mmCIF file of C-alpha atoms in Angstrom:
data_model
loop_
_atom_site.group_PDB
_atom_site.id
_atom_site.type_symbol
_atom_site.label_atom_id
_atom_site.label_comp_id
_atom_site.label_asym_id
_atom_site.label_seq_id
_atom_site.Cartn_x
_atom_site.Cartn_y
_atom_site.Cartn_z
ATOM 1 C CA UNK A 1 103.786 117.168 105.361
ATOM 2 C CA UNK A 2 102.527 113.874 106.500
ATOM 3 C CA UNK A 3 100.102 111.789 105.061
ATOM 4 C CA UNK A 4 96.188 112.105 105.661
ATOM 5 C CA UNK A 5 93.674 110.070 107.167
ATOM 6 C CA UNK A 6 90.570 109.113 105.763
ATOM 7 C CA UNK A 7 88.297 111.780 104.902
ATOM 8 C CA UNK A 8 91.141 114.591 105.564
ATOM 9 C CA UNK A 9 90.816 117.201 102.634
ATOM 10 C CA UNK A 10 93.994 119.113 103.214
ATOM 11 C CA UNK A 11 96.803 117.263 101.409
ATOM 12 C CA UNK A 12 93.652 117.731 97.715
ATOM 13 C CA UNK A 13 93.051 121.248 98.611
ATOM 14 C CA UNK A 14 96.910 122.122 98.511
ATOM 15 C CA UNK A 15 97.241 119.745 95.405
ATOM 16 C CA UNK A 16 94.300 121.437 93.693
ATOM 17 C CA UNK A 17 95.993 125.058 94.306
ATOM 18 C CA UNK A 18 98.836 123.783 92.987
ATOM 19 C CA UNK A 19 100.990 124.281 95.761
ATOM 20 C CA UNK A 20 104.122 121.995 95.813
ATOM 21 C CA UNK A 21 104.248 119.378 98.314
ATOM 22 C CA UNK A 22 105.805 115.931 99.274
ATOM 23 C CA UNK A 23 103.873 113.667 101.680
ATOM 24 C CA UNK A 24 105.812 111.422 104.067
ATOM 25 C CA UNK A 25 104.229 108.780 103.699
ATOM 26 C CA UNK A 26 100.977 107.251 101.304
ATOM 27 C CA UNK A 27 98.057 109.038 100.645
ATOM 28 C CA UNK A 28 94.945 107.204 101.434
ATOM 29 C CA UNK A 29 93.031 108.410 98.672
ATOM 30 C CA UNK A 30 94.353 107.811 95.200
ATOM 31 C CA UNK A 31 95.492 111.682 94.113
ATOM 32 C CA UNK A 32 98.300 113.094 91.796
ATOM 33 C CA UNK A 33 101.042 113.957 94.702
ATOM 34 C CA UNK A 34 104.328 113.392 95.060
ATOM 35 C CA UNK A 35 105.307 111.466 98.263
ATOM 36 C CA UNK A 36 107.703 109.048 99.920
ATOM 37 C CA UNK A 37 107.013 106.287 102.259
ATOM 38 C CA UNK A 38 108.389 102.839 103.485
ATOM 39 C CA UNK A 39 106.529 99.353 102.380
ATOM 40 C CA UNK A 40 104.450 99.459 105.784
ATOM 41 C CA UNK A 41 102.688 95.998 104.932
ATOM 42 C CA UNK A 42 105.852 93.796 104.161
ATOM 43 C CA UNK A 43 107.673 95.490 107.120
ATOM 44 C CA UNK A 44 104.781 94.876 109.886
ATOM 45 C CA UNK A 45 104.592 91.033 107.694
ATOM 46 C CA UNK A 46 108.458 90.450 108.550
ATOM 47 C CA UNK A 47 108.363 91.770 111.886
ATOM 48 C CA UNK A 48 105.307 89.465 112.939
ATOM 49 C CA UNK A 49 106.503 86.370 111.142
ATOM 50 C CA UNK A 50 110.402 86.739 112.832
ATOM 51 C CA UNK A 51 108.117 86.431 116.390
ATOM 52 C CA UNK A 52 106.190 83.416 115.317
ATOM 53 C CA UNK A 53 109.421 82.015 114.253
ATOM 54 C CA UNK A 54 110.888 83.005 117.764
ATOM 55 C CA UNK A 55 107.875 80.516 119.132
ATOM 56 C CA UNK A 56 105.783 83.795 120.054
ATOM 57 C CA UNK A 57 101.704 82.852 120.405
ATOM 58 C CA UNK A 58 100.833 85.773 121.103
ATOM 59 C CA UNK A 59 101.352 88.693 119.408
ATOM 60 C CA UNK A 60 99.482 91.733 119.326
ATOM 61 C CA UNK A 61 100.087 95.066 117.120
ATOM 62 C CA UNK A 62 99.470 99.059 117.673
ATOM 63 C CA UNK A 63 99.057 100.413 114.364
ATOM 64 C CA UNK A 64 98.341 103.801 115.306
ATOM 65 C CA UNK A 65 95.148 105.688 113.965
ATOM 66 C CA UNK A 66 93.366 103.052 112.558
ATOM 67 C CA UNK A 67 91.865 105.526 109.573
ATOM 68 C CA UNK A 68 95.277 106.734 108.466
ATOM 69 C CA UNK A 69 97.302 104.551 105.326
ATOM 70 C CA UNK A 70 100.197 103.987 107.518
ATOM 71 C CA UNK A 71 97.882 102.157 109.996
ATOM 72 C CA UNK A 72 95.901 100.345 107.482
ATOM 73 C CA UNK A 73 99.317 98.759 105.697
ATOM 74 C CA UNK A 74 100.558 97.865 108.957
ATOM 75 C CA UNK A 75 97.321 95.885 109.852
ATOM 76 C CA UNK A 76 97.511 94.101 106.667
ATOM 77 C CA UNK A 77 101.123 93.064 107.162
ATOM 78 C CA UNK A 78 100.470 91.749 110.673
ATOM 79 C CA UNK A 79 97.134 89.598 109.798
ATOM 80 C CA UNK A 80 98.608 88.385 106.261
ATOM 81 C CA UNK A 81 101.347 86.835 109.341
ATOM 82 C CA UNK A 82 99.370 85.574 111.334
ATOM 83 C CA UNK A 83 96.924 84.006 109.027
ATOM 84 C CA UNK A 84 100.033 82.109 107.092
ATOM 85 C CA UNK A 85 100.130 80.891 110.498
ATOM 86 C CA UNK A 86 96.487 79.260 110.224
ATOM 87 C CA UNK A 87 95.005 81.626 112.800
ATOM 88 C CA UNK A 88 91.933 83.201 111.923
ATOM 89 C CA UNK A 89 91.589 87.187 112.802
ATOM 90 C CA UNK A 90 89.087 90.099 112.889
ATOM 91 C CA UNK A 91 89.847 93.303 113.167
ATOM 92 C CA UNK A 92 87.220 95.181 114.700
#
């Protein structure tokens, strides 16, 4: 199964009828569930700061749904880049 998005209740219901399940990928909310995942946040940080090293400007990122974890560690590698880089970002 993959991981939720904010506000999804299916990966607690399962967990709460004790049905066994692995999650590809992090769990937004903090629960008791087994799952695997990459680090999202250093690997969007590396990928951003090898650009900047490149002499890119202007980079942009698609995170994918911005309520889901995968999205949300992603986002924080790519602004933790850029702002090392002494730009300053919002994210709407």
């Amino acid at each position: 199964m993959q991981s939720g998005q904010i506000g999804d209740q299916l990966i607690e219901r399962l967990a709460n009828l004790k049905i066994p399940l692995v999650i590809a990928g992090r769990p937004v909310q903090s629960m008791d569930v087994s799952y695997i995942d990459v680090d999202n946040i250093n690997a969007a940080y590396n990928a951003v700061s090898h650009l900047i090293r490149l002499g890119h400007q202007r980079i942009g990122t698609i995170t994918g749904l911005i309520n889901s974890a995968v999205s949300i560690d992603r986002q924080e590698g790519y602004l933790k880049a850029l702002i090392e880089r002494g730009e300053m970002w919002t994210w709407p």
